[in-house]
Amino acid sequence: MLYLYFGSRLTKNAIEDVNSFAINWDMSLDEARIFYLTKIIELLSEDNGKPNYWDCLFSRFIQKSIKAPKLVIKRNKEVGGAILPVMVIESDYVSAKGESILIDNQTLESIGAEIEKEFGIEFLESSRTQVISSH
C-alpha cells in the first residue's frame, strides 16, 4: 500500500470549505479536514463509464492511459495531538490494458503535490509498505 500524508495548513478556499464542514456538521477542524478530503475523493472517483479524475491524474504522471487504484482517507495522529488525513492508495500498481505498472516514488510525490495545488491542503510526504508483486 501507498500513503500520502497531509498537514494542517490550508489555502484560503480550503479553509472556507473546512470551516463550513466543521460548522454545518458540528465537527472539529481535524475531523472536517478529513471529511473534506474524503468528499473530494468520493466526488472525483465516480465511475460513469469514462476515466475519472484519479485515472486522469495517475495517467498524466505515468504517461499511459490507466485505471487508478482505490483511494481512501484515514486518520493519522500527529505528535502534537492533531489528527491529520492520510490518503491510502490500496495498490502499488495501476492497470493499463492488461498490464500492471508499479507506481514509483516520483509519481507518488507528484500526485501528492498536485493534490496540494488543486485542493489547497498541505502535502507532507509519501511512503509505502513493502511492494507486493502484481503477479
mmCIF file of N, CA and C in Angstrom:
data_model
loop_
_atom_site.group_PDB
_atom_site.id
_atom_site.type_symbol
_atom_site.label_atom_id
_atom_site.label_comp_id
_atom_site.label_asym_id
_atom_site.label_seq_id
_atom_site.Cartn_x
_atom_site.Cartn_y
_atom_site.Cartn_z
ATOM 1 N N MET A 1 0.839 -1.185 0.000
ATOM 2 C CA MET A 1 0.000 0.000 0.000
ATOM 3 C C MET A 1 0.879 1.241 0.000
ATOM 4 N N LEU A 2 0.294 2.311 -0.503
ATOM 5 C CA LEU A 2 0.977 3.591 -0.596
ATOM 6 C C LEU A 2 0.229 4.607 0.260
ATOM 7 N N TYR A 3 0.977 5.574 0.790
ATOM 8 C CA TYR A 3 0.392 6.556 1.697
ATOM 9 C C TYR A 3 0.840 7.966 1.311
ATOM 10 N N LEU A 4 -0.110 8.893 1.278
ATOM 11 C CA LEU A 4 0.176 10.317 1.112
ATOM 12 C C LEU A 4 -0.288 11.013 2.379
ATOM 13 N N TYR A 5 0.641 11.661 3.062
ATOM 14 C CA TYR A 5 0.345 12.325 4.338
ATOM 15 C C TYR A 5 0.128 13.815 4.107
ATOM 16 N N PHE A 6 -0.929 14.331 4.717
ATOM 17 C CA PHE A 6 -1.276 15.739 4.574
ATOM 18 C C PHE A 6 -1.210 16.434 5.929
ATOM 19 N N GLY A 7 -0.905 17.738 5.890
ATOM 20 C CA GLY A 7 -0.741 18.515 7.108
ATOM 21 C C GLY A 7 -1.962 19.342 7.444
ATOM 22 N N SER A 8 -1.746 20.323 8.305
ATOM 23 C CA SER A 8 -2.858 21.134 8.786
ATOM 24 C C SER A 8 -3.029 22.434 8.005
ATOM 25 N N ARG A 9 -1.999 22.856 7.252
ATOM 26 C CA ARG A 9 -2.112 24.122 6.520
ATOM 27 C C ARG A 9 -3.042 23.976 5.319
ATOM 28 N N LEU A 10 -3.891 24.988 5.136
ATOM 29 C CA LEU A 10 -4.868 25.022 4.052
ATOM 30 C C LEU A 10 -4.810 26.371 3.351
ATOM 31 N N THR A 11 -5.168 26.389 2.063
ATOM 32 C CA THR A 11 -5.297 27.663 1.362
ATOM 33 C C THR A 11 -6.590 28.342 1.808
ATOM 34 N N LYS A 12 -6.769 29.590 1.399
ATOM 35 C CA LYS A 12 -7.953 30.349 1.809
ATOM 36 C C LYS A 12 -9.245 29.636 1.411
ATOM 37 N N ASN A 13 -9.324 29.161 0.163
ATOM 38 C CA ASN A 13 -10.539 28.476 -0.290
ATOM 39 C C ASN A 13 -10.778 27.195 0.502
ATOM 40 N N ALA A 14 -9.724 26.439 0.752
ATOM 41 C CA ALA A 14 -9.871 25.193 1.514
ATOM 42 C C ALA A 14 -10.290 25.497 2.951
ATOM 43 N N ILE A 15 -9.747 26.573 3.528
ATOM 44 C CA ILE A 15 -10.129 26.959 4.894
ATOM 45 C C ILE A 15 -11.627 27.222 4.961
ATOM 46 N N GLU A 16 -12.154 27.939 3.973
ATOM 47 C CA GLU A 16 -13.587 28.235 3.956
ATOM 48 C C GLU A 16 -14.411 26.950 3.894
ATOM 49 N N ASP A 17 -13.994 26.011 3.036
ATOM 50 C CA ASP A 17 -14.723 24.735 2.917
ATOM 51 C C ASP A 17 -14.650 23.931 4.207
ATOM 52 N N VAL A 18 -13.447 23.824 4.779
ATOM 53 C CA VAL A 18 -13.264 23.043 6.010
ATOM 54 C C VAL A 18 -14.041 23.674 7.160
ATOM 55 N N ASN A 19 -13.972 24.988 7.293
ATOM 56 C CA ASN A 19 -14.739 25.663 8.348
ATOM 57 C C ASN A 19 -16.238 25.442 8.167
ATOM 58 N N SER A 20 -16.698 25.494 6.937
ATOM 59 C CA SER A 20 -18.116 25.259 6.656
ATOM 60 C C SER A 20 -18.531 23.842 7.064
ATOM 61 N N PHE A 21 -17.702 22.849 6.742
ATOM 62 C CA PHE A 21 -17.992 21.470 7.172
ATOM 63 C C PHE A 21 -18.039 21.382 8.691
ATOM 64 N N ALA A 22 -17.066 22.014 9.350
ATOM 65 C CA ALA A 22 -16.996 21.953 10.823
ATOM 66 C C ALA A 22 -18.268 22.540 11.449
ATOM 67 N N ILE A 23 -18.719 23.669 10.928
ATOM 68 C CA ILE A 23 -19.905 24.323 11.476
ATOM 69 C C ILE A 23 -21.173 23.544 11.130
ATOM 70 N N ASN A 24 -21.338 23.222 9.853
ATOM 71 C CA ASN A 24 -22.576 22.574 9.400
ATOM 72 C C ASN A 24 -22.740 21.150 9.902
ATOM 73 N N TRP A 25 -21.656 20.457 10.147
ATOM 74 C CA TRP A 25 -21.726 19.063 10.573
ATOM 75 C C TRP A 25 -21.335 18.893 12.034
ATOM 76 N N ASP A 26 -21.115 20.027 12.721
ATOM 77 C CA ASP A 26 -20.772 20.011 14.148
ATOM 78 C C ASP A 26 -19.616 19.060 14.443
ATOM 79 N N MET A 27 -18.465 19.354 13.808
ATOM 80 C CA MET A 27 -17.280 18.514 13.996
ATOM 81 C C MET A 27 -16.062 19.399 14.223
ATOM 82 N N SER A 28 -15.006 18.802 14.745
ATOM 83 C CA SER A 28 -13.764 19.541 14.970
ATOM 84 C C SER A 28 -13.123 19.889 13.627
ATOM 85 N N LEU A 29 -12.190 20.822 13.652
ATOM 86 C CA LEU A 29 -11.476 21.180 12.427
ATOM 87 C C LEU A 29 -10.670 19.990 11.895
ATOM 88 N N ASP A 30 -10.097 19.186 12.793
ATOM 89 C CA ASP A 30 -9.367 17.992 12.365
ATOM 90 C C ASP A 30 -10.289 17.039 11.613
ATOM 91 N N GLU A 31 -11.461 16.788 12.193
ATOM 92 C CA GLU A 31 -12.423 15.892 11.535
ATOM 93 C C GLU A 31 -12.922 16.503 10.228
ATOM 94 N N ALA A 32 -13.127 17.812 10.198
ATOM 95 C CA ALA A 32 -13.598 18.488 8.986
ATOM 96 C C ALA A 32 -12.555 18.407 7.874
ATOM 97 N N ARG A 33 -11.277 18.491 8.219
ATOM 98 C CA ARG A 33 -10.192 18.369 7.238
ATOM 99 C C ARG A 33 -10.219 16.973 6.607
ATOM 100 N N ILE A 34 -10.430 15.958 7.424
ATOM 101 C CA ILE A 34 -10.513 14.577 6.925
ATOM 102 C C ILE A 34 -11.762 14.416 6.060
ATOM 103 N N PHE A 35 -12.878 14.967 6.502
ATOM 104 C CA PHE A 35 -14.135 14.912 5.748
ATOM 105 C C PHE A 35 -13.978 15.593 4.389
ATOM 106 N N TYR A 36 -13.298 16.735 4.364
ATOM 107 C CA TYR A 36 -13.045 17.498 3.135
ATOM 108 C C TYR A 36 -12.337 16.620 2.097
ATOM 109 N N LEU A 37 -11.248 15.984 2.488
ATOM 110 C CA LEU A 37 -10.518 15.128 1.549
ATOM 111 C C LEU A 37 -11.334 13.890 1.162
ATOM 112 N N THR A 38 -12.063 13.341 2.100
ATOM 113 C CA THR A 38 -12.904 12.177 1.813
ATOM 114 C C THR A 38 -13.937 12.521 0.743
ATOM 115 N N LYS A 39 -14.579 13.667 0.884
ATOM 116 C CA LYS A 39 -15.585 14.090 -0.093
ATOM 117 C C LYS A 39 -14.964 14.350 -1.461
ATOM 118 N N ILE A 40 -13.778 14.930 -1.490
ATOM 119 C CA ILE A 40 -13.087 15.151 -2.765
ATOM 120 C C ILE A 40 -12.852 13.814 -3.461
ATOM 121 N N ILE A 41 -12.344 12.843 -2.719
ATOM 122 C CA ILE A 41 -12.097 11.527 -3.310
ATOM 123 C C ILE A 41 -13.394 10.909 -3.816
ATOM 124 N N GLU A 42 -14.434 10.937 -3.007
ATOM 125 C CA GLU A 42 -15.710 10.339 -3.414
ATOM 126 C C GLU A 42 -16.262 10.987 -4.675
ATOM 127 N N LEU A 43 -16.302 12.300 -4.703
ATOM 128 C CA LEU A 43 -16.882 13.005 -5.844
ATOM 129 C C LEU A 43 -16.079 12.781 -7.123
ATOM 130 N N LEU A 44 -14.765 12.734 -7.007
ATOM 131 C CA LEU A 44 -13.925 12.617 -8.194
ATOM 132 C C LEU A 44 -13.615 11.168 -8.569
ATOM 133 N N SER A 45 -14.168 10.222 -7.827
ATOM 134 C CA SER A 45 -13.978 8.795 -8.132
ATOM 135 C C SER A 45 -15.176 8.193 -8.849
ATOM 136 N N GLU A 46 -16.194 8.991 -9.093
ATOM 137 C CA GLU A 46 -17.411 8.463 -9.708
ATOM 138 C C GLU A 46 -17.093 7.799 -11.037
ATOM 139 N N ASP A 47 -17.665 6.610 -11.216
ATOM 140 C CA ASP A 47 -17.441 5.827 -12.426
ATOM 141 C C ASP A 47 -18.664 5.950 -13.321
ATOM 142 N N ASN A 48 -18.524 6.741 -14.363
ATOM 143 C CA ASN A 48 -19.638 6.918 -15.303
ATOM 144 C C ASN A 48 -19.287 6.339 -16.676
ATOM 145 N N GLY A 49 -18.407 5.346 -16.682
ATOM 146 C CA GLY A 49 -18.011 4.710 -17.928
ATOM 147 C C GLY A 49 -16.835 5.372 -18.608
ATOM 148 N N LYS A 50 -16.399 6.496 -18.078
ATOM 149 C CA LYS A 50 -15.241 7.214 -18.627
ATOM 150 C C LYS A 50 -14.188 7.307 -17.530
ATOM 151 N N PRO A 51 -12.941 7.607 -17.910
ATOM 152 C CA PRO A 51 -11.923 7.784 -16.869
ATOM 153 C C PRO A 51 -12.333 8.900 -15.903
ATOM 154 N N ASN A 52 -12.155 8.647 -14.600
ATOM 155 C CA ASN A 52 -12.460 9.676 -13.605
ATOM 156 C C ASN A 52 -11.220 10.545 -13.367
ATOM 157 N N TYR A 53 -11.359 11.510 -12.470
ATOM 158 C CA TYR A 53 -10.262 12.442 -12.178
ATOM 159 C C TYR A 53 -8.979 11.703 -11.806
ATOM 160 N N TRP A 54 -9.094 10.691 -10.937
ATOM 161 C CA TRP A 54 -7.906 9.981 -10.443
ATOM 162 C C TRP A 54 -7.249 9.171 -11.556
ATOM 163 N N ASP A 55 -8.048 8.562 -12.424
ATOM 164 C CA ASP A 55 -7.491 7.856 -13.582
ATOM 165 C C ASP A 55 -6.658 8.830 -14.419
ATOM 166 N N CYS A 56 -7.220 10.014 -14.669
ATOM 167 C CA CYS A 56 -6.536 11.027 -15.488
ATOM 168 C C CYS A 56 -5.272 11.544 -14.797
ATOM 169 N N LEU A 57 -5.348 11.759 -13.478
ATOM 170 C CA LEU A 57 -4.180 12.263 -12.746
ATOM 171 C C LEU A 57 -3.042 11.248 -12.772
ATOM 172 N N PHE A 58 -3.337 10.002 -12.442
ATOM 173 C CA PHE A 58 -2.303 8.964 -12.481
ATOM 174 C C PHE A 58 -1.775 8.802 -13.907
ATOM 175 N N SER A 59 -2.661 8.838 -14.904
ATOM 176 C CA SER A 59 -2.257 8.685 -16.307
ATOM 177 C C SER A 59 -1.274 9.779 -16.718
ATOM 178 N N ARG A 60 -1.526 10.990 -16.254
ATOM 179 C CA ARG A 60 -0.647 12.110 -16.611
ATOM 180 C C ARG A 60 0.781 11.877 -16.132
ATOM 181 N N PHE A 61 0.936 11.365 -14.916
ATOM 182 C CA PHE A 61 2.287 11.178 -14.381
ATOM 183 C C PHE A 61 2.933 9.872 -14.839
ATOM 184 N N ILE A 62 2.132 8.869 -15.141
ATOM 185 C CA ILE A 62 2.666 7.585 -15.598
ATOM 186 C C ILE A 62 2.821 7.584 -17.125
ATOM 187 N N GLN A 63 2.154 8.513 -17.776
ATOM 188 C CA GLN A 63 2.213 8.712 -19.220
ATOM 189 C C GLN A 63 1.671 7.519 -20.001
ATOM 190 N N LYS A 64 0.613 6.935 -19.462
ATOM 191 C CA LYS A 64 -0.151 5.884 -20.122
ATOM 192 C C LYS A 64 -1.584 6.012 -19.645
ATOM 193 N N SER A 65 -2.513 5.591 -20.454
ATOM 194 C CA SER A 65 -3.911 5.581 -20.043
ATOM 195 C C SER A 65 -4.114 4.421 -19.072
ATOM 196 N N ILE A 66 -4.460 4.727 -17.837
ATOM 197 C CA ILE A 66 -4.524 3.707 -16.785
ATOM 198 C C ILE A 66 -5.824 3.811 -15.992
ATOM 199 N N LYS A 67 -6.048 2.810 -15.184
ATOM 200 C CA LYS A 67 -7.122 2.796 -14.184
ATOM 201 C C LYS A 67 -6.451 2.957 -12.825
ATOM 202 N N ALA A 68 -6.811 4.008 -12.103
ATOM 203 C CA ALA A 68 -6.204 4.281 -10.796
ATOM 204 C C ALA A 68 -6.677 3.253 -9.764
ATOM 205 N N PRO A 69 -5.840 2.953 -8.780
ATOM 206 C CA PRO A 69 -6.270 2.061 -7.698
ATOM 207 C C PRO A 69 -7.264 2.768 -6.775
ATOM 208 N N LYS A 70 -7.881 2.008 -5.898
ATOM 209 C CA LYS A 70 -8.829 2.564 -4.932
ATOM 210 C C LYS A 70 -8.088 3.485 -3.959
ATOM 211 N N LEU A 71 -8.729 4.608 -3.630
ATOM 212 C CA LEU A 71 -8.182 5.593 -2.692
ATOM 213 C C LEU A 71 -9.132 5.745 -1.519
ATOM 214 N N VAL A 72 -8.591 5.818 -0.317
ATOM 215 C CA VAL A 72 -9.395 6.090 0.871
ATOM 216 C C VAL A 72 -8.622 7.047 1.780
ATOM 217 N N ILE A 73 -9.365 7.775 2.608
ATOM 218 C CA ILE A 73 -8.753 8.680 3.584
ATOM 219 C C ILE A 73 -8.875 8.057 4.963
ATOM 220 N N LYS A 74 -7.770 8.058 5.685
ATOM 221 C CA LYS A 74 -7.735 7.552 7.060
ATOM 222 C C LYS A 74 -7.204 8.666 7.963
ATOM 223 N N ARG A 75 -7.200 8.393 9.242
ATOM 224 C CA ARG A 75 -6.701 9.348 10.229
ATOM 225 C C ARG A 75 -5.252 9.027 10.581
ATOM 226 N N ASN A 76 -4.452 10.083 10.723
ATOM 227 C CA ASN A 76 -3.057 9.944 11.101
ATOM 228 C C ASN A 76 -2.810 10.868 12.291
ATOM 229 N N LYS A 77 -2.510 10.314 13.448
ATOM 230 C CA LYS A 77 -2.311 11.127 14.648
ATOM 231 C C LYS A 77 -0.913 11.739 14.639
ATOM 232 N N GLU A 78 -0.863 13.029 14.822
ATOM 233 C CA GLU A 78 0.386 13.776 14.890
ATOM 234 C C GLU A 78 0.930 13.761 16.311
ATOM 235 N N VAL A 79 2.215 14.019 16.444
ATOM 236 C CA VAL A 79 2.844 14.066 17.765
ATOM 237 C C VAL A 79 2.182 15.120 18.645
ATOM 238 N N GLY A 80 1.812 16.259 18.084
ATOM 239 C CA GLY A 80 1.189 17.333 18.841
ATOM 240 C C GLY A 80 -0.270 17.082 19.188
ATOM 241 N N GLY A 81 -0.798 15.945 18.813
ATOM 242 C CA GLY A 81 -2.169 15.606 19.153
ATOM 243 C C GLY A 81 -3.178 15.853 18.050
ATOM 244 N N ALA A 82 -2.793 16.609 17.012
ATOM 245 C CA ALA A 82 -3.720 16.860 15.903
ATOM 246 C C ALA A 82 -3.956 15.563 15.136
ATOM 247 N N ILE A 83 -5.143 15.449 14.584
ATOM 248 C CA ILE A 83 -5.461 14.299 13.739
ATOM 249 C C ILE A 83 -5.473 14.791 12.301
ATOM 250 N N LEU A 84 -4.567 14.263 11.496
ATOM 251 C CA LEU A 84 -4.406 14.725 10.127
ATOM 252 C C LEU A 84 -4.767 13.619 9.142
ATOM 253 N N PRO A 85 -5.144 14.003 7.921
ATOM 254 C CA PRO A 85 -5.524 12.991 6.940
ATOM 255 C C PRO A 85 -4.326 12.306 6.284
ATOM 256 N N VAL A 86 -4.502 11.045 5.999
ATOM 257 C CA VAL A 86 -3.562 10.294 5.181
ATOM 258 C C VAL A 86 -4.381 9.611 4.092
ATOM 259 N N MET A 87 -3.951 9.775 2.846
ATOM 260 C CA MET A 87 -4.605 9.102 1.737
ATOM 261 C C MET A 87 -3.935 7.753 1.547
ATOM 262 N N VAL A 88 -4.726 6.700 1.558
ATOM 263 C CA VAL A 88 -4.218 5.353 1.347
ATOM 264 C C VAL A 88 -4.545 4.953 -0.082
ATOM 265 N N ILE A 89 -3.516 4.602 -0.823
ATOM 266 C CA ILE A 89 -3.672 4.081 -2.179
ATOM 267 C C ILE A 89 -3.540 2.580 -2.031
ATOM 268 N N GLU A 90 -4.610 1.869 -2.293
ATOM 269 C CA GLU A 90 -4.704 0.471 -1.883
ATOM 270 C C GLU A 90 -3.955 -0.523 -2.760
ATOM 271 N N SER A 91 -3.184 -0.050 -3.708
ATOM 272 C CA SER A 91 -2.357 -0.934 -4.525
ATOM 273 C C SER A 91 -1.083 -0.198 -4.920
ATOM 274 N N ASP A 92 -0.011 -0.932 -5.070
ATOM 275 C CA ASP A 92 1.255 -0.366 -5.546
ATOM 276 C C ASP A 92 1.258 -0.223 -7.064
ATOM 277 N N TYR A 93 0.219 -0.742 -7.705
ATOM 278 C CA TYR A 93 0.169 -0.819 -9.160
ATOM 279 C C TYR A 93 -1.072 -0.150 -9.723
ATOM 280 N N VAL A 94 -0.942 0.330 -10.961
ATOM 281 C CA VAL A 94 -2.081 0.781 -11.743
ATOM 282 C C VAL A 94 -2.257 -0.207 -12.893
ATOM 283 N N SER A 95 -3.462 -0.254 -13.445
ATOM 284 C CA SER A 95 -3.755 -1.160 -14.554
ATOM 285 C C SER A 95 -3.809 -0.378 -15.852
ATOM 286 N N ALA A 96 -3.135 -0.907 -16.867
ATOM 287 C CA ALA A 96 -3.141 -0.299 -18.191
ATOM 288 C C ALA A 96 -3.314 -1.397 -19.225
ATOM 289 N N LYS A 97 -4.557 -1.614 -19.667
ATOM 290 C CA LYS A 97 -4.862 -2.598 -20.713
ATOM 291 C C LYS A 97 -4.179 -3.935 -20.470
ATOM 292 N N GLY A 98 -4.459 -4.533 -19.323
ATOM 293 C CA GLY A 98 -3.917 -5.848 -19.001
ATOM 294 C C GLY A 98 -2.509 -5.835 -18.427
ATOM 295 N N GLU A 99 -1.905 -4.685 -18.361
ATOM 296 C CA GLU A 99 -0.546 -4.545 -17.843
ATOM 297 C C GLU A 99 -0.605 -3.906 -16.458
ATOM 298 N N SER A 100 0.198 -4.421 -15.530
ATOM 299 C CA SER A 100 0.318 -3.800 -14.205
ATOM 300 C C SER A 100 1.591 -2.974 -14.172
ATOM 301 N N ILE A 101 1.443 -1.707 -13.779
ATOM 302 C CA ILE A 101 2.585 -0.788 -13.745
ATOM 303 C C ILE A 101 2.784 -0.324 -12.310
ATOM 304 N N LEU A 102 3.997 -0.502 -11.793
ATOM 305 C CA LEU A 102 4.331 -0.068 -10.438
ATOM 306 C C LEU A 102 4.269 1.452 -10.348
ATOM 307 N N ILE A 103 3.636 1.959 -9.315
ATOM 308 C CA ILE A 103 3.616 3.402 -9.039
ATOM 309 C C ILE A 103 4.935 3.725 -8.343
ATOM 310 N N ASP A 104 5.815 4.437 -9.032
ATOM 311 C CA ASP A 104 7.124 4.726 -8.449
ATOM 312 C C ASP A 104 7.035 5.899 -7.469
ATOM 313 N N ASN A 105 8.112 6.102 -6.726
ATOM 314 C CA ASN A 105 8.123 7.142 -5.687
ATOM 315 C C ASN A 105 7.949 8.539 -6.258
ATOM 316 N N GLN A 106 8.521 8.799 -7.441
ATOM 317 C CA GLN A 106 8.393 10.120 -8.053
ATOM 318 C C GLN A 106 6.933 10.404 -8.416
ATOM 319 N N THR A 107 6.251 9.396 -8.958
ATOM 320 C CA THR A 107 4.827 9.555 -9.290
ATOM 321 C C THR A 107 4.021 9.816 -8.031
ATOM 322 N N LEU A 108 4.327 9.089 -6.979
ATOM 323 C CA LEU A 108 3.633 9.256 -5.701
ATOM 324 C C LEU A 108 3.805 10.686 -5.174
ATOM 325 N N GLU A 109 5.027 11.189 -5.195
ATOM 326 C CA GLU A 109 5.299 12.562 -4.737
ATOM 327 C C GLU A 109 4.594 13.587 -5.632
ATOM 328 N N SER A 110 4.593 13.346 -6.938
ATOM 329 C CA SER A 110 3.937 14.266 -7.879
ATOM 330 C C SER A 110 2.430 14.314 -7.642
ATOM 331 N N ILE A 111 1.825 13.180 -7.359
ATOM 332 C CA ILE A 111 0.386 13.140 -7.091
ATOM 333 C C ILE A 111 0.066 13.897 -5.805
ATOM 334 N N GLY A 112 0.877 13.706 -4.761
ATOM 335 C CA GLY A 112 0.678 14.457 -3.520
ATOM 336 C C GLY A 112 0.788 15.957 -3.739
ATOM 337 N N ALA A 113 1.800 16.378 -4.497
ATOM 338 C CA ALA A 113 1.990 17.807 -4.778
ATOM 339 C C ALA A 113 0.826 18.360 -5.595
ATOM 340 N N GLU A 114 0.295 17.568 -6.515
ATOM 341 C CA GLU A 114 -0.841 18.010 -7.331
ATOM 342 C C GLU A 114 -2.102 18.158 -6.489
ATOM 343 N N ILE A 115 -2.303 17.248 -5.564
ATOM 344 C CA ILE A 115 -3.457 17.354 -4.667
ATOM 345 C C ILE A 115 -3.348 18.626 -3.830
ATOM 346 N N GLU A 116 -2.152 18.930 -3.336
ATOM 347 C CA GLU A 116 -1.953 20.174 -2.586
ATOM 348 C C GLU A 116 -2.295 21.376 -3.461
ATOM 349 N N LYS A 117 -1.782 21.388 -4.676
ATOM 350 C CA LYS A 117 -2.007 22.513 -5.591
ATOM 351 C C LYS A 117 -3.491 22.659 -5.950
ATOM 352 N N GLU A 118 -4.158 21.568 -6.262
ATOM 353 C CA GLU A 118 -5.543 21.619 -6.719
ATOM 354 C C GLU A 118 -6.567 21.845 -5.608
ATOM 355 N N PHE A 119 -6.299 21.277 -4.417
ATOM 356 C CA PHE A 119 -7.319 21.276 -3.367
ATOM 357 C C PHE A 119 -6.926 22.039 -2.113
ATOM 358 N N GLY A 120 -5.728 22.595 -2.086
ATOM 359 C CA GLY A 120 -5.352 23.524 -1.040
ATOM 360 C C GLY A 120 -5.039 22.931 0.318
ATOM 361 N N ILE A 121 -4.653 21.661 0.359
ATOM 362 C CA ILE A 121 -4.288 21.044 1.634
ATOM 363 C C ILE A 121 -2.826 20.625 1.568
ATOM 364 N N GLU A 122 -2.088 21.006 2.576
ATOM 365 C CA GLU A 122 -0.641 20.809 2.617
ATOM 366 C C GLU A 122 -0.254 19.327 2.475
ATOM 367 N N PHE A 123 0.584 19.026 1.479
ATOM 368 C CA PHE A 123 1.138 17.682 1.304
ATOM 369 C C PHE A 123 2.470 17.618 2.037
ATOM 370 N N LEU A 124 2.618 16.626 2.911
ATOM 371 C CA LEU A 124 3.838 16.496 3.707
ATOM 372 C C LEU A 124 4.830 15.507 3.117
ATOM 373 N N GLU A 125 4.383 14.279 2.896
ATOM 374 C CA GLU A 125 5.294 13.244 2.407
ATOM 375 C C GLU A 125 4.504 12.021 1.963
ATOM 376 N N SER A 126 5.231 11.101 1.347
ATOM 377 C CA SER A 126 4.625 9.837 0.945
ATOM 378 C C SER A 126 5.450 8.698 1.518
ATOM 379 N N SER A 127 4.832 7.531 1.571
ATOM 380 C CA SER A 127 5.566 6.333 1.990
ATOM 381 C C SER A 127 4.874 5.122 1.391
ATOM 382 N N ARG A 128 5.514 3.989 1.508
ATOM 383 C CA ARG A 128 4.927 2.750 1.025
ATOM 384 C C ARG A 128 5.316 1.616 1.951
ATOM 385 N N THR A 129 4.424 0.641 2.008
ATOM 386 C CA THR A 129 4.785 -0.597 2.692
ATOM 387 C C THR A 129 5.576 -1.407 1.672
ATOM 388 N N GLN A 130 6.030 -2.551 2.040
ATOM 389 C CA GLN A 130 6.784 -3.399 1.130
ATOM 390 C C GLN A 130 5.972 -3.637 -0.146
ATOM 391 N N VAL A 131 6.621 -3.514 -1.299
ATOM 392 C CA VAL A 131 5.946 -3.723 -2.574
ATOM 393 C C VAL A 131 5.576 -5.185 -2.714
ATOM 394 N N ILE A 132 4.327 -5.419 -3.051
ATOM 395 C CA ILE A 132 3.830 -6.775 -3.283
ATOM 396 C C ILE A 132 3.773 -6.989 -4.786
ATOM 397 N N SER A 133 4.338 -8.057 -5.252
ATOM 398 C CA SER A 133 4.363 -8.362 -6.677
ATOM 399 C C SER A 133 2.948 -8.384 -7.243
ATOM 400 N N SER A 134 2.802 -7.893 -8.463
ATOM 401 C CA SER A 134 1.488 -7.876 -9.105
ATOM 402 C C SER A 134 1.112 -9.226 -9.682
ATOM 403 N N HIS A 135 2.035 -10.171 -9.654
ATOM 404 C CA HIS A 135 1.761 -11.497 -10.236
ATOM 405 C C HIS A 135 1.463 -12.507 -9.182
#
